[in-house]
Amino acid sequence: MVDVLLGLQWGDEGKGKIVDYFAPNYDIIARFQGGPNAGHTLYIKGEKVVLHQIPSGIFHENKVNLIGNGVVLDAVTLKKEFDKVSAFGIDGRKNLYVAERTHLILPSHRALDKASEISKGNEKIGSTLKGIGPAYMDKTGRNGLRVGDLLDKNFTTQYIKLRMKHQRLLDSFGFNDDISEWEEEFFEAIEFMRTLKIVNGEYFINDKIREGKKVLAEGAQGSMLDVDFGTFPFVTSSSTISAGVCTGLGIAPQKIKDVYGVTKAYCTRVGSGPFPTELHEETGERLRKIGNEFGATTGRPRRCGWIDLVALNFACMINGVTKIVMTKSDVLDAFEDLSVCTSYGIDGRQDKSVPYQMSKTPITPHYEQFPGWMTDITKMRDLSSLPEAMKQYIHFINEYLGVHVSHISNGPEREQIIKC
Ligand code: GDP
Ligand code: IMO
Ligand code: MG
C-alpha cells in the first residue's frame, strides 16, 4: 500500500515537517521526483534541519528511505547531507537506498542551468540553479548518466563524452565560468556514492509492498510547478503530481491509497511566474515576516498572498487528493481580516478554473472575507479548542474543495499539529 504526500501550491507548503510527523506510520519513505531544488525543513530536538535530497523520514530509526528513479540526484549535495544527519547520530548508510535508474546531476548541468537563466534575461524562470532542468532534459533527451552507471568501469569515459557535449552548448551560450572545482567535488562525491546501497528501485519497492509494508511517497515542489499542469513555462521540470509517483518509483496506480495534499493557510511562491493572489503591499510583507517566508534552498524572499481556492481545487482534481493538510495556520493568528480567493475575473467574467496559460492571462482574484481569530493557537493540540472563527475558515475550505482537512499544523515543530 502506498500513500502520497505532496504540495498543492508552488512548493514550500511544509511537506518536510508533515512527512517527518507521518513517518512513524510507514515502513518506507520514498522521494519520487525533483532534486536538490527541494528544501524540506524539519525540527529535530529543537534544531532546524533542511533536507534537499534525502527523504524526510531519515530521522526515524528503522525506516527505509528510498531515493526513487524519478529523482535527479546531486551527489555532492547528498554527501553533505549525510554529514548533516550524522551530526544527529543518524547513519544514512544504514537506512538509505538509491535506485539505480536515478539520473545524476553533473556539474555541467548546473552550469547550463545558469547559462540558460542568464540568456532569458527578464524572462528567467527564477530557477534554483541546481541543474534540474538540464538534468531532466538529458533524461528525456536520452543522454544522461544514471546512478547505476557509477558501478560501470567506463563511468569516467561516459562522463567526459557528455561533458564535451555540454561544453559545446555552454560555448553557444557564451558561458565560460570555470567549473573545475565543482568537478573535483563531484568525483569525490561519486566515490562516496559507490559505498551506498544502490538497488533496483522498482523490484525493491514492489517486493516490500507485496510483504505488506507501507510506503509514503514524498513529493517535492508543488502541483502548480508541475511540468505539465503548472504555470508553464514558470515550472520545474518534473511531474510533481500523484501520477509522478508511478513513474518515479515504478509502482502501479492501484497501489496508491490516500493522497495527502499539503497547503498553507495562505499562499507563497518563490521565483518568477504568475501568482494571482499575491499581495504587494503591507499585508504581503506581514505574511512574509510572521511566516518567515524565505527560501529554504536559496534564501530568497518568498512572494506571499491569500489562499487561492481556484488553484487548490485544480490541484485536488489532478492529484485525486483524499485528505488535506493545512500548514502555517498559526501565521494568520494576528490578522484581523482574512481573504479567500474563490474565483478569477478573466475578461470581465468570473471563472472557477485555471486558464491554460496563466502567465499570459490577466487575472483579477475575487475574494470572500472572513474574520480572523486573533488568538494564539500554537499550543493547541485538539480540534475542540480551536477558535470558532478558525473553524469557520476551515469549514469553508472543506466545502469549497469537497475534500476534508485532516490535519492542521500550527507551528514548525513535530508536535505542533492537530488531527481533525
Ligand atoms: P517544504 O519544502 O514543503 O518542506 O517546506 P519548507 O521547509 O521549504 O518551508 C516551510 C517552512 O515553514 C519551514 O521553515 C518550516 O519549518 C515551517 N513550517 C512548517 N509547518 C509550519 C507551521 O504549521 N507553522 C509555522 N509557523 N511554520 C511551519
Ligand atoms: P520544495 O520541495 C519552492 C521553483 C523555483 C523556480 C522554479 C524552477 O522545497 O517545495 P528549478 O530549480 O526546479 O528549475 O526551479 O521552481 N522551485 C521551488 N519553489 N519550493 C521548491 O521545492 C522548489 N523547487 C523549485 O524557485 O521558480
Ligand atoms: Mg521547501
CSV table of C-alpha atoms and ligand atoms in Angstrom, one decimal:
chain,number,residue,atom,x,y,z
A,1,MET,CA,0.0,0.0,0.0
A,2,VAL,CA,1.3,3.5,-0.9
A,3,ASP,CA,0.1,6.8,0.4
A,4,VAL,CA,1.3,10.0,-1.2
A,5,LEU,CA,2.1,13.4,0.3
A,6,LEU,CA,2.6,16.3,-2.0
A,7,GLY,CA,2.4,20.1,-2.3
A,8,LEU,CA,-0.7,21.7,-3.7
A,9,GLN,CA,0.7,25.2,-4.3
A,10,TRP,CA,4.0,26.5,-5.6
A,11,GLY,CA,6.1,24.5,-3.1
A,12,ASP,CA,7.3,25.1,0.5
A,13,GLU,CA,3.9,24.1,1.9
A,14,GLY,CA,5.7,22.4,4.8
A,15,LYS,CA,5.9,18.9,3.3
A,16,GLY,CA,9.1,18.0,5.2
A,17,LYS,CA,7.6,18.6,8.6
A,18,ILE,CA,4.5,16.6,7.8
A,19,VAL,CA,6.4,13.7,6.3
A,20,ASP,CA,8.5,13.6,9.5
A,21,TYR,CA,5.3,13.6,11.6
A,22,PHE,CA,3.7,10.9,9.5
A,23,ALA,CA,6.8,8.7,9.1
A,24,PRO,CA,6.2,6.5,12.2
A,25,ASN,CA,3.0,5.1,10.4
A,26,TYR,CA,5.1,3.9,7.5
A,27,ASP,CA,7.9,1.5,6.7
A,28,ILE,CA,9.4,3.2,3.7
A,29,ILE,CA,9.6,6.9,2.8
A,30,ALA,CA,10.4,7.5,-0.8
A,31,ARG,CA,11.2,10.6,-2.9
A,32,PHE,CA,9.8,10.2,-6.4
A,33,GLN,CA,10.8,13.3,-8.2
A,34,GLY,CA,12.7,16.6,-8.0
A,35,GLY,CA,16.2,17.0,-6.8
A,36,PRO,CA,18.2,19.5,-4.7
A,37,ASN,CA,15.9,22.3,-5.7
A,38,ALA,CA,13.8,21.0,-2.8
A,39,GLY,CA,14.4,22.3,0.7
A,40,HIS,CA,12.4,20.4,3.3
A,41,THR,CA,12.6,21.8,6.8
A,42,LEU,CA,12.4,19.6,9.9
A,43,TYR,CA,12.9,20.4,13.5
A,44,ILE,CA,14.7,17.6,15.3
A,45,LYS,CA,15.2,18.0,19.0
A,46,GLY,CA,14.5,21.7,18.6
A,47,GLU,CA,17.1,22.1,15.9
A,48,LYS,CA,16.4,23.1,12.3
A,49,VAL,CA,17.5,20.8,9.6
A,50,VAL,CA,16.9,21.4,5.8
A,51,LEU,CA,16.9,18.3,3.6
A,52,HIS,CA,17.4,18.6,-0.2
A,53,GLN,CA,18.0,15.0,-1.4
A,54,ILE,CA,17.4,12.7,1.5
A,55,PRO,CA,13.8,11.8,2.2
A,56,SER,CA,12.3,13.4,5.3
A,57,GLY,CA,11.9,10.0,7.1
A,58,ILE,CA,15.6,9.7,7.8
A,59,PHE,CA,15.4,10.8,11.4
A,60,HIS,CA,13.3,7.8,12.3
A,61,GLU,CA,15.4,4.7,13.0
A,62,ASN,CA,14.4,1.5,11.3
A,63,LYS,CA,12.5,3.3,8.5
A,64,VAL,CA,13.7,2.7,5.0
A,65,ASN,CA,14.3,5.8,2.9
A,66,LEU,CA,14.5,5.5,-0.8
A,67,ILE,CA,15.6,7.9,-3.5
A,68,GLY,CA,13.5,6.8,-6.4
A,69,ASN,CA,14.3,6.7,-10.1
A,70,GLY,CA,12.2,9.8,-10.8
A,71,VAL,CA,14.6,12.0,-8.8
A,72,VAL,CA,17.6,13.8,-10.2
A,73,LEU,CA,20.5,13.4,-7.8
A,74,ASP,CA,23.3,15.7,-7.0
A,75,ALA,CA,26.0,13.5,-5.4
A,76,VAL,CA,27.7,16.5,-3.8
A,77,THR,CA,24.6,17.6,-2.0
A,78,LEU,CA,23.8,14.1,-0.9
A,79,LYS,CA,27.3,13.7,0.6
A,80,LYS,CA,27.0,16.9,2.5
A,81,GLU,CA,23.6,15.9,3.7
A,82,PHE,CA,25.0,12.6,5.1
A,83,ASP,CA,27.3,14.7,7.3
A,84,LYS,CA,24.4,16.9,8.4
A,85,VAL,CA,22.2,13.9,9.5
A,86,SER,CA,25.2,12.1,11.1
A,87,ALA,CA,25.6,15.1,13.5
A,88,PHE,CA,22.3,13.8,14.9
A,89,GLY,CA,23.6,10.3,15.3
A,90,ILE,CA,21.9,9.0,12.2
A,91,ASP,CA,23.9,6.7,9.9
A,92,GLY,CA,22.5,7.4,6.5
A,93,ARG,CA,24.3,4.3,5.1
A,94,LYS,CA,22.0,2.1,7.2
A,95,ASN,CA,18.6,3.2,6.1
A,96,LEU,CA,19.1,5.0,2.8
A,97,TYR,CA,18.7,3.3,-0.6
A,98,VAL,CA,19.2,4.8,-4.0
A,99,ALA,CA,17.5,3.5,-7.2
A,100,GLU,CA,20.0,2.7,-9.9
A,101,ARG,CA,17.8,4.3,-12.6
A,102,THR,CA,18.0,7.7,-10.8
A,103,HIS,CA,19.6,10.3,-13.1
A,104,LEU,CA,22.7,12.2,-12.0
A,105,ILE,CA,23.1,15.9,-12.0
A,106,LEU,CA,26.6,16.8,-13.3
A,107,PRO,CA,28.5,20.0,-12.6
A,108,SER,CA,27.9,21.0,-16.3
A,109,HIS,CA,24.1,20.7,-15.7
A,110,ARG,CA,24.5,23.4,-13.1
A,111,ALA,CA,26.5,25.5,-15.5
A,112,LEU,CA,23.9,25.0,-18.2
A,113,ASP,CA,21.1,26.0,-15.8
A,114,LYS,CA,22.9,29.2,-15.0
A,115,ALA,CA,23.7,29.9,-18.7
A,116,SER,CA,20.1,29.3,-19.7
A,117,GLU,CA,18.8,31.6,-17.0
A,118,ILE,CA,21.2,34.4,-17.9
A,119,SER,CA,20.2,34.1,-21.6
A,120,LYS,CA,16.5,34.5,-20.7
A,121,GLY,CA,17.1,37.9,-19.1
A,122,ASN,CA,13.9,39.4,-17.7
A,123,GLU,CA,12.0,36.2,-18.6
A,124,LYS,CA,14.1,34.0,-16.4
A,125,ILE,CA,12.3,31.2,-14.5
A,126,GLY,CA,14.0,32.0,-11.2
A,127,SER,CA,15.4,28.5,-11.2
A,128,THR,CA,17.3,27.4,-8.0
A,129,LEU,CA,20.3,26.9,-10.3
A,130,LYS,CA,20.8,23.4,-9.1
A,131,GLY,CA,20.9,21.9,-12.6
A,132,ILE,CA,17.4,20.5,-12.5
A,133,GLY,CA,16.1,21.5,-16.0
A,134,PRO,CA,19.3,20.4,-17.9
A,135,ALA,CA,19.4,17.1,-16.0
A,136,TYR,CA,15.8,16.2,-16.8
A,137,MET,CA,16.5,17.3,-20.4
A,138,ASP,CA,19.3,14.8,-20.6
A,139,LYS,CA,17.0,12.2,-19.3
A,140,THR,CA,14.2,12.8,-21.8
A,141,GLY,CA,16.8,13.5,-24.5
A,142,ARG,CA,18.3,10.1,-23.7
A,143,ASN,CA,21.8,11.3,-22.9
A,144,GLY,CA,22.0,11.3,-19.1
A,145,LEU,CA,24.1,9.3,-16.7
A,146,ARG,CA,22.4,7.3,-14.0
A,147,VAL,CA,23.3,6.1,-10.6
A,148,GLY,CA,23.8,2.5,-11.9
A,149,ASP,CA,26.4,3.8,-14.3
A,150,LEU,CA,28.6,4.6,-11.3
A,151,LEU,CA,29.4,1.0,-10.9
A,152,ASP,CA,30.5,0.7,-14.5
A,153,LYS,CA,34.2,0.8,-15.2
A,154,ASN,CA,33.6,3.1,-18.1
A,155,PHE,CA,31.9,5.8,-16.0
A,156,THR,CA,34.6,8.4,-16.4
A,157,THR,CA,34.7,7.9,-20.2
A,158,GLN,CA,30.9,8.3,-20.3
A,159,TYR,CA,31.2,11.4,-18.2
A,160,ILE,CA,33.8,13.0,-20.4
A,161,LYS,CA,31.6,12.3,-23.5
A,162,LEU,CA,28.6,14.0,-22.0
A,163,ARG,CA,30.7,16.8,-20.6
A,164,MET,CA,32.0,17.6,-24.1
A,165,LYS,CA,28.5,17.8,-25.4
A,166,HIS,CA,27.6,20.2,-22.6
A,167,GLN,CA,30.7,22.3,-23.4
A,168,ARG,CA,29.5,22.8,-26.9
A,169,LEU,CA,26.2,24.0,-25.5
A,170,LEU,CA,27.9,26.2,-23.0
A,171,ASP,CA,30.1,27.7,-25.7
A,172,SER,CA,26.9,28.6,-27.7
A,173,PHE,CA,25.6,30.5,-24.7
A,174,GLY,CA,29.0,32.3,-24.5
A,175,PHE,CA,29.3,30.9,-20.9
A,176,ASN,CA,32.9,30.4,-19.7
A,177,ASP,CA,32.8,30.1,-15.9
A,178,ASP,CA,35.5,27.7,-14.6
A,179,ILE,CA,33.7,24.6,-13.2
A,180,SER,CA,36.8,22.5,-12.4
A,181,GLU,CA,36.3,22.9,-8.7
A,182,TRP,CA,32.8,21.6,-9.0
A,183,GLU,CA,34.1,18.7,-10.9
A,184,GLU,CA,36.6,17.9,-8.2
A,185,GLU,CA,33.9,17.8,-5.6
A,186,PHE,CA,31.7,15.8,-7.9
A,187,PHE,CA,34.2,13.0,-8.4
A,188,GLU,CA,34.8,12.8,-4.6
A,189,ALA,CA,31.1,12.5,-4.1
A,190,ILE,CA,30.8,9.8,-6.8
A,191,GLU,CA,33.4,7.8,-4.9
A,192,PHE,CA,31.3,8.2,-1.7
A,193,MET,CA,28.2,7.2,-3.6
A,194,ARG,CA,29.8,3.9,-4.6
A,195,THR,CA,29.7,2.9,-0.9
A,196,LEU,CA,25.9,3.4,-0.7
A,197,LYS,CA,23.1,0.9,-1.1
A,198,ILE,CA,22.3,1.1,-4.8
A,199,VAL,CA,19.3,-1.0,-5.6
A,200,ASN,CA,16.9,-1.8,-8.4
A,201,GLY,CA,14.2,0.5,-7.0
A,202,GLU,CA,11.2,-0.9,-8.8
A,203,TYR,CA,11.8,-4.5,-7.6
A,204,PHE,CA,12.9,-3.2,-4.2
A,205,ILE,CA,9.7,-1.3,-3.5
A,206,ASN,CA,7.3,-3.8,-5.1
A,207,ASP,CA,8.8,-6.6,-3.1
A,208,LYS,CA,8.2,-4.6,0.1
A,209,ILE,CA,4.7,-3.7,-0.9
A,210,ARG,CA,4.0,-7.4,-1.5
A,211,GLU,CA,5.3,-8.1,2.0
A,212,GLY,CA,2.7,-5.8,3.3
A,213,LYS,CA,5.0,-2.8,4.0
A,214,LYS,CA,3.5,0.7,4.0
A,215,VAL,CA,5.1,3.3,1.7
A,216,LEU,CA,4.8,7.1,2.0
A,217,ALA,CA,5.8,8.8,-1.3
A,218,GLU,CA,7.2,12.2,-0.5
A,219,GLY,CA,6.6,14.9,-3.1
A,220,ALA,CA,8.9,17.9,-3.8
A,221,GLN,CA,7.9,21.3,-5.2
A,222,GLY,CA,4.2,21.7,-5.7
A,223,SER,CA,1.4,20.9,-8.1
A,224,MET,CA,1.4,24.4,-9.6
A,225,LEU,CA,5.1,23.9,-10.5
A,226,ASP,CA,4.3,20.6,-12.3
A,227,VAL,CA,5.9,20.4,-15.8
A,228,ASP,CA,2.5,19.6,-17.4
A,229,PHE,CA,-0.1,21.2,-15.2
A,230,GLY,CA,1.8,24.0,-13.5
A,231,THR,CA,2.1,27.7,-14.6
A,232,PHE,CA,4.2,26.8,-17.7
A,233,PRO,CA,6.9,27.9,-18.5
A,234,PHE,CA,7.4,29.0,-14.9
A,235,VAL,CA,7.6,25.5,-13.6
A,236,THR,CA,10.1,22.9,-12.6
A,237,SER,CA,11.0,20.0,-14.9
A,238,SER,CA,9.4,17.0,-13.2
A,239,SER,CA,5.9,15.5,-12.6
A,240,THR,CA,5.2,16.8,-9.1
A,241,ILE,CA,1.7,15.4,-9.0
A,242,SER,CA,0.4,12.0,-7.8
A,243,ALA,CA,0.8,10.5,-11.3
A,244,GLY,CA,4.6,11.1,-10.9
A,245,VAL,CA,4.6,8.5,-8.1
A,246,CYS,CA,4.0,5.7,-10.6
A,247,THR,CA,6.8,6.6,-13.0
A,248,GLY,CA,9.1,8.0,-10.2
A,249,LEU,CA,9.1,4.8,-8.2
A,250,GLY,CA,7.9,2.1,-10.6
A,251,ILE,CA,4.6,1.3,-8.8
A,252,ALA,CA,1.2,0.7,-10.3
A,253,PRO,CA,-1.6,3.2,-9.8
A,254,GLN,CA,-3.9,0.8,-8.0
A,255,LYS,CA,-1.3,0.5,-5.2
A,256,ILE,CA,-2.0,4.2,-4.2
A,257,LYS,CA,-4.5,4.7,-1.4
A,258,ASP,CA,-4.5,8.1,0.2
A,259,VAL,CA,-3.2,11.3,-1.4
A,260,TYR,CA,-2.4,13.9,1.2
A,261,GLY,CA,-2.3,17.4,-0.3
A,262,VAL,CA,-0.4,19.9,1.7
A,263,THR,CA,-1.4,23.6,1.6
A,264,LYS,CA,-0.5,26.6,3.6
A,265,ALA,CA,-3.4,28.5,5.2
A,266,TYR,CA,-2.3,31.3,2.8
A,267,CYS,CA,0.0,31.1,-0.3
A,268,THR,CA,3.6,31.7,-1.3
A,269,ARG,CA,5.7,31.4,-4.4
A,270,VAL,CA,9.5,31.8,-4.9
A,271,GLY,CA,10.9,32.5,-8.3
A,272,SER,CA,9.1,34.1,-11.3
A,273,GLY,CA,5.7,33.4,-12.7
A,274,PRO,CA,2.0,34.2,-12.2
A,275,PHE,CA,0.5,34.3,-8.7
A,276,PRO,CA,-3.0,35.7,-8.8
A,277,THR,CA,-3.5,36.3,-5.1
A,278,GLU,CA,0.0,37.8,-4.5
A,279,LEU,CA,-0.1,40.8,-2.1
A,280,HIS,CA,2.4,43.5,-3.0
A,281,GLU,CA,1.6,45.8,-0.1
A,282,GLU,CA,1.9,45.7,3.7
A,283,THR,CA,-0.2,42.6,4.2
A,284,GLY,CA,2.2,40.6,2.0
A,285,GLU,CA,5.1,41.9,3.9
A,286,ARG,CA,3.5,40.9,7.2
A,287,LEU,CA,2.8,37.4,6.0
A,288,ARG,CA,6.5,37.1,4.9
A,289,LYS,CA,7.7,38.4,8.3
A,290,ILE,CA,5.4,36.4,10.6
A,291,GLY,CA,5.7,33.3,8.4
A,292,ASN,CA,9.4,33.7,8.0
A,293,GLU,CA,9.0,33.2,4.3
A,294,PHE,CA,12.5,32.9,2.9
A,295,GLY,CA,13.5,30.0,0.6
A,296,ALA,CA,15.0,27.0,2.4
A,297,THR,CA,17.3,26.3,-0.6
A,298,THR,CA,18.2,29.7,-1.9
A,299,GLY,CA,17.3,32.1,1.0
A,300,ARG,CA,15.3,34.3,-1.5
A,301,PRO,CA,12.3,36.1,0.0
A,302,ARG,CA,9.1,34.3,-0.9
A,303,ARG,CA,6.2,36.1,-2.5
A,304,CYS,CA,3.1,36.0,-0.3
A,305,GLY,CA,-0.6,36.2,-0.8
A,306,TRP,CA,-4.0,34.9,0.2
A,307,ILE,CA,-5.1,31.3,-0.2
A,308,ASP,CA,-6.3,30.6,-3.7
A,309,LEU,CA,-9.1,28.0,-3.8
A,310,VAL,CA,-9.4,28.1,-7.6
A,311,ALA,CA,-5.8,26.8,-7.9
A,312,LEU,CA,-6.3,24.4,-4.9
A,313,ASN,CA,-9.4,23.0,-6.5
A,314,PHE,CA,-7.4,22.4,-9.7
A,315,ALA,CA,-4.6,20.7,-7.7
A,316,CYS,CA,-7.1,18.5,-5.8
A,317,MET,CA,-8.5,17.4,-9.2
A,318,ILE,CA,-5.3,16.4,-10.9
A,319,ASN,CA,-3.9,14.7,-7.9
A,320,GLY,CA,-7.0,12.9,-6.6
A,321,VAL,CA,-6.4,14.4,-3.2
A,322,THR,CA,-8.2,12.5,-0.5
A,323,LYS,CA,-7.1,14.5,2.5
A,324,ILE,CA,-5.8,18.0,3.0
A,325,VAL,CA,-3.1,19.0,5.5
A,326,MET,CA,-3.2,22.7,6.3
A,327,THR,CA,0.1,24.2,7.5
A,328,LYS,CA,1.2,27.5,8.9
A,329,SER,CA,-2.3,28.3,10.2
A,330,ASP,CA,-0.7,30.0,13.2
A,331,VAL,CA,0.8,32.6,10.9
A,332,LEU,CA,-2.7,34.0,10.5
A,333,ASP,CA,-3.2,34.3,14.2
A,334,ALA,CA,-2.8,38.1,14.3
A,335,PHE,CA,-4.6,39.0,11.1
A,336,GLU,CA,-7.9,40.8,11.8
A,337,ASP,CA,-9.4,40.1,8.4
A,338,LEU,CA,-8.7,37.2,6.0
A,339,SER,CA,-9.4,36.8,2.3
A,340,VAL,CA,-10.0,33.6,0.4
A,341,CYS,CA,-9.9,33.7,-3.4
A,342,THR,CA,-13.0,31.9,-4.8
A,343,SER,CA,-12.9,32.8,-8.4
A,344,TYR,CA,-10.8,34.5,-11.1
A,345,GLY,CA,-12.0,37.5,-13.0
A,346,ILE,CA,-10.9,37.0,-16.6
A,347,ASP,CA,-12.1,39.2,-19.5
A,348,GLY,CA,-14.9,40.6,-17.3
A,349,ARG,CA,-16.3,37.2,-16.3
A,350,GLN,CA,-15.9,35.1,-13.2
A,351,ASP,CA,-14.2,31.8,-13.7
A,352,LYS,CA,-13.5,29.0,-11.3
A,353,SER,CA,-11.0,27.2,-13.5
A,354,VAL,CA,-7.3,27.6,-14.0
A,355,PRO,CA,-6.6,29.0,-17.5
A,356,TYR,CA,-4.3,27.2,-20.0
A,357,GLN,CA,-1.6,29.8,-19.8
A,358,MET,CA,-1.9,31.7,-16.5
A,359,SER,CA,1.3,33.7,-17.4
A,360,LYS,CA,-0.5,35.3,-20.4
A,361,THR,CA,-3.9,35.7,-18.9
A,362,PRO,CA,-4.6,38.8,-16.8
A,363,ILE,CA,-6.5,37.6,-13.7
A,364,THR,CA,-8.4,39.6,-11.0
A,365,PRO,CA,-8.9,37.5,-8.0
A,366,HIS,CA,-12.4,37.6,-6.4
A,367,TYR,CA,-12.4,37.2,-2.6
A,368,GLU,CA,-14.7,36.2,0.2
A,369,GLN,CA,-13.8,37.8,3.5
A,370,PHE,CA,-13.5,36.1,6.9
A,371,PRO,CA,-12.9,37.5,10.3
A,372,GLY,CA,-9.5,36.5,11.8
A,373,TRP,CA,-9.4,34.5,15.0
A,374,MET,CA,-6.9,36.8,16.8
A,375,THR,CA,-5.8,34.0,19.1
A,376,ASP,CA,-2.5,32.3,19.7
A,377,ILE,CA,-3.2,28.7,18.5
A,378,THR,CA,0.4,27.4,18.6
A,379,LYS,CA,-0.1,25.5,21.9
A,380,MET,CA,-3.5,24.0,21.0
A,381,ARG,CA,-3.5,20.2,20.3
A,382,ASP,CA,-7.1,19.3,19.7
A,383,LEU,CA,-9.8,20.4,17.4
A,384,SER,CA,-12.3,21.4,20.0
A,385,SER,CA,-10.0,24.1,21.5
A,386,LEU,CA,-9.6,26.0,18.2
A,387,PRO,CA,-11.3,29.3,17.9
A,388,GLU,CA,-14.7,29.4,16.2
A,389,ALA,CA,-13.6,31.8,13.5
A,390,MET,CA,-10.8,29.4,12.5
A,391,LYS,CA,-13.3,26.5,12.4
A,392,GLN,CA,-15.4,28.6,10.0
A,393,TYR,CA,-12.4,29.4,7.8
A,394,ILE,CA,-11.6,25.7,7.6
A,395,HIS,CA,-15.2,24.6,7.1
A,396,PHE,CA,-15.5,27.0,4.1
A,397,ILE,CA,-12.3,25.5,2.5
A,398,ASN,CA,-13.6,21.9,3.1
A,399,GLU,CA,-16.9,22.7,1.5
A,400,TYR,CA,-15.4,24.6,-1.5
A,401,LEU,CA,-12.8,21.8,-2.3
A,402,GLY,CA,-15.1,18.9,-1.3
A,403,VAL,CA,-12.0,17.4,0.4
A,404,HIS,CA,-11.6,17.5,4.2
A,405,VAL,CA,-8.7,19.0,6.1
A,406,SER,CA,-7.4,16.0,8.1
A,407,HIS,CA,-4.6,17.8,9.9
A,408,ILE,CA,-3.9,21.4,10.9
A,409,SER,CA,-0.3,22.3,11.5
A,410,ASN,CA,0.2,25.2,14.0
A,411,GLY,CA,3.9,25.6,14.3
A,412,PRO,CA,7.1,24.3,12.8
A,413,GLU,CA,7.8,21.6,15.5
A,414,ARG,CA,6.8,18.0,15.0
A,415,GLU,CA,4.3,18.1,17.9
A,416,GLN,CA,2.5,21.2,16.7
A,417,ILE,CA,-0.3,19.5,14.8
A,418,ILE,CA,-4.0,18.9,15.3
A,419,LYS,CA,-5.9,16.0,13.9
A,420,CYS,CA,-9.4,16.9,12.7
B,1,GDP,P1,8.6,22.2,2.2
B,1,GDP,O1,9.6,22.5,1.1
B,1,GDP,O2,7.2,21.9,1.7
B,1,GDP,O3,9.1,21.0,3.1
B,1,GDP,O4,8.6,23.5,3.1
B,1,GDP,P2,9.8,24.4,3.6
B,1,GDP,O5,10.6,23.6,4.6
B,1,GDP,O6,10.5,24.9,2.4
B,1,GDP,O7,9.0,25.6,4.2
B,1,GDP,C1,8.1,25.5,5.2
B,1,GDP,C2,8.6,26.4,6.4
B,1,GDP,O8,7.5,26.5,7.3
B,1,GDP,C3,9.7,25.8,7.1
B,1,GDP,O9,10.5,26.8,7.7
B,1,GDP,C4,9.0,25.0,8.3
B,1,GDP,O10,9.8,24.9,9.4
B,1,GDP,C5,7.9,26.0,8.5
B,1,GDP,N1,6.6,25.3,9.0
B,1,GDP,C6,6.1,24.1,8.6
B,1,GDP,N2,4.9,24.0,9.2
B,1,GDP,C7,4.6,25.1,9.9
B,1,GDP,C8,3.5,25.6,10.7
B,1,GDP,O11,2.5,24.9,10.8
B,1,GDP,N3,3.7,26.8,11.3
B,1,GDP,C9,4.8,27.6,11.1
B,1,GDP,N4,4.8,28.7,11.7
B,1,GDP,N5,5.8,27.2,10.4
B,1,GDP,C10,5.7,25.9,9.8
B,2,IMO,P1,10.2,22.3,-2.2
B,2,IMO,O1,10.3,20.8,-2.4
B,2,IMO,C1,9.5,26.2,-4.0
B,2,IMO,C2,10.8,26.8,-8.1
B,2,IMO,C3,12.0,27.8,-8.4
B,2,IMO,C4,11.6,28.3,-9.7
B,2,IMO,C5,11.1,27.0,-10.4
B,2,IMO,C6,12.0,26.2,-11.3
B,2,IMO,O2,11.1,22.9,-1.2
B,2,IMO,O3,8.8,22.8,-2.1
B,2,IMO,P2,14.1,24.7,-10.7
B,2,IMO,O4,15.3,24.9,-9.8
B,2,IMO,O5,13.3,23.5,-10.4
B,2,IMO,O6,14.5,24.7,-12.2
B,2,IMO,O7,13.2,26.0,-10.5
B,2,IMO,O8,10.6,26.2,-9.3
B,2,IMO,N1,11.1,25.7,-7.1
B,2,IMO,C7,10.6,25.7,-5.9
B,2,IMO,N2,9.9,26.6,-5.2
B,2,IMO,N3,9.9,25.1,-3.4
B,2,IMO,C8,10.6,24.2,-4.1
B,2,IMO,O9,10.8,22.9,-3.6
B,2,IMO,C9,11.1,24.5,-5.4
B,2,IMO,N4,11.8,23.8,-6.3
B,2,IMO,C10,11.8,24.6,-7.4
B,2,IMO,O10,12.0,28.8,-7.4
B,2,IMO,O11,10.6,29.2,-9.7
B,3,MG,MG,10.9,24.0,0.6
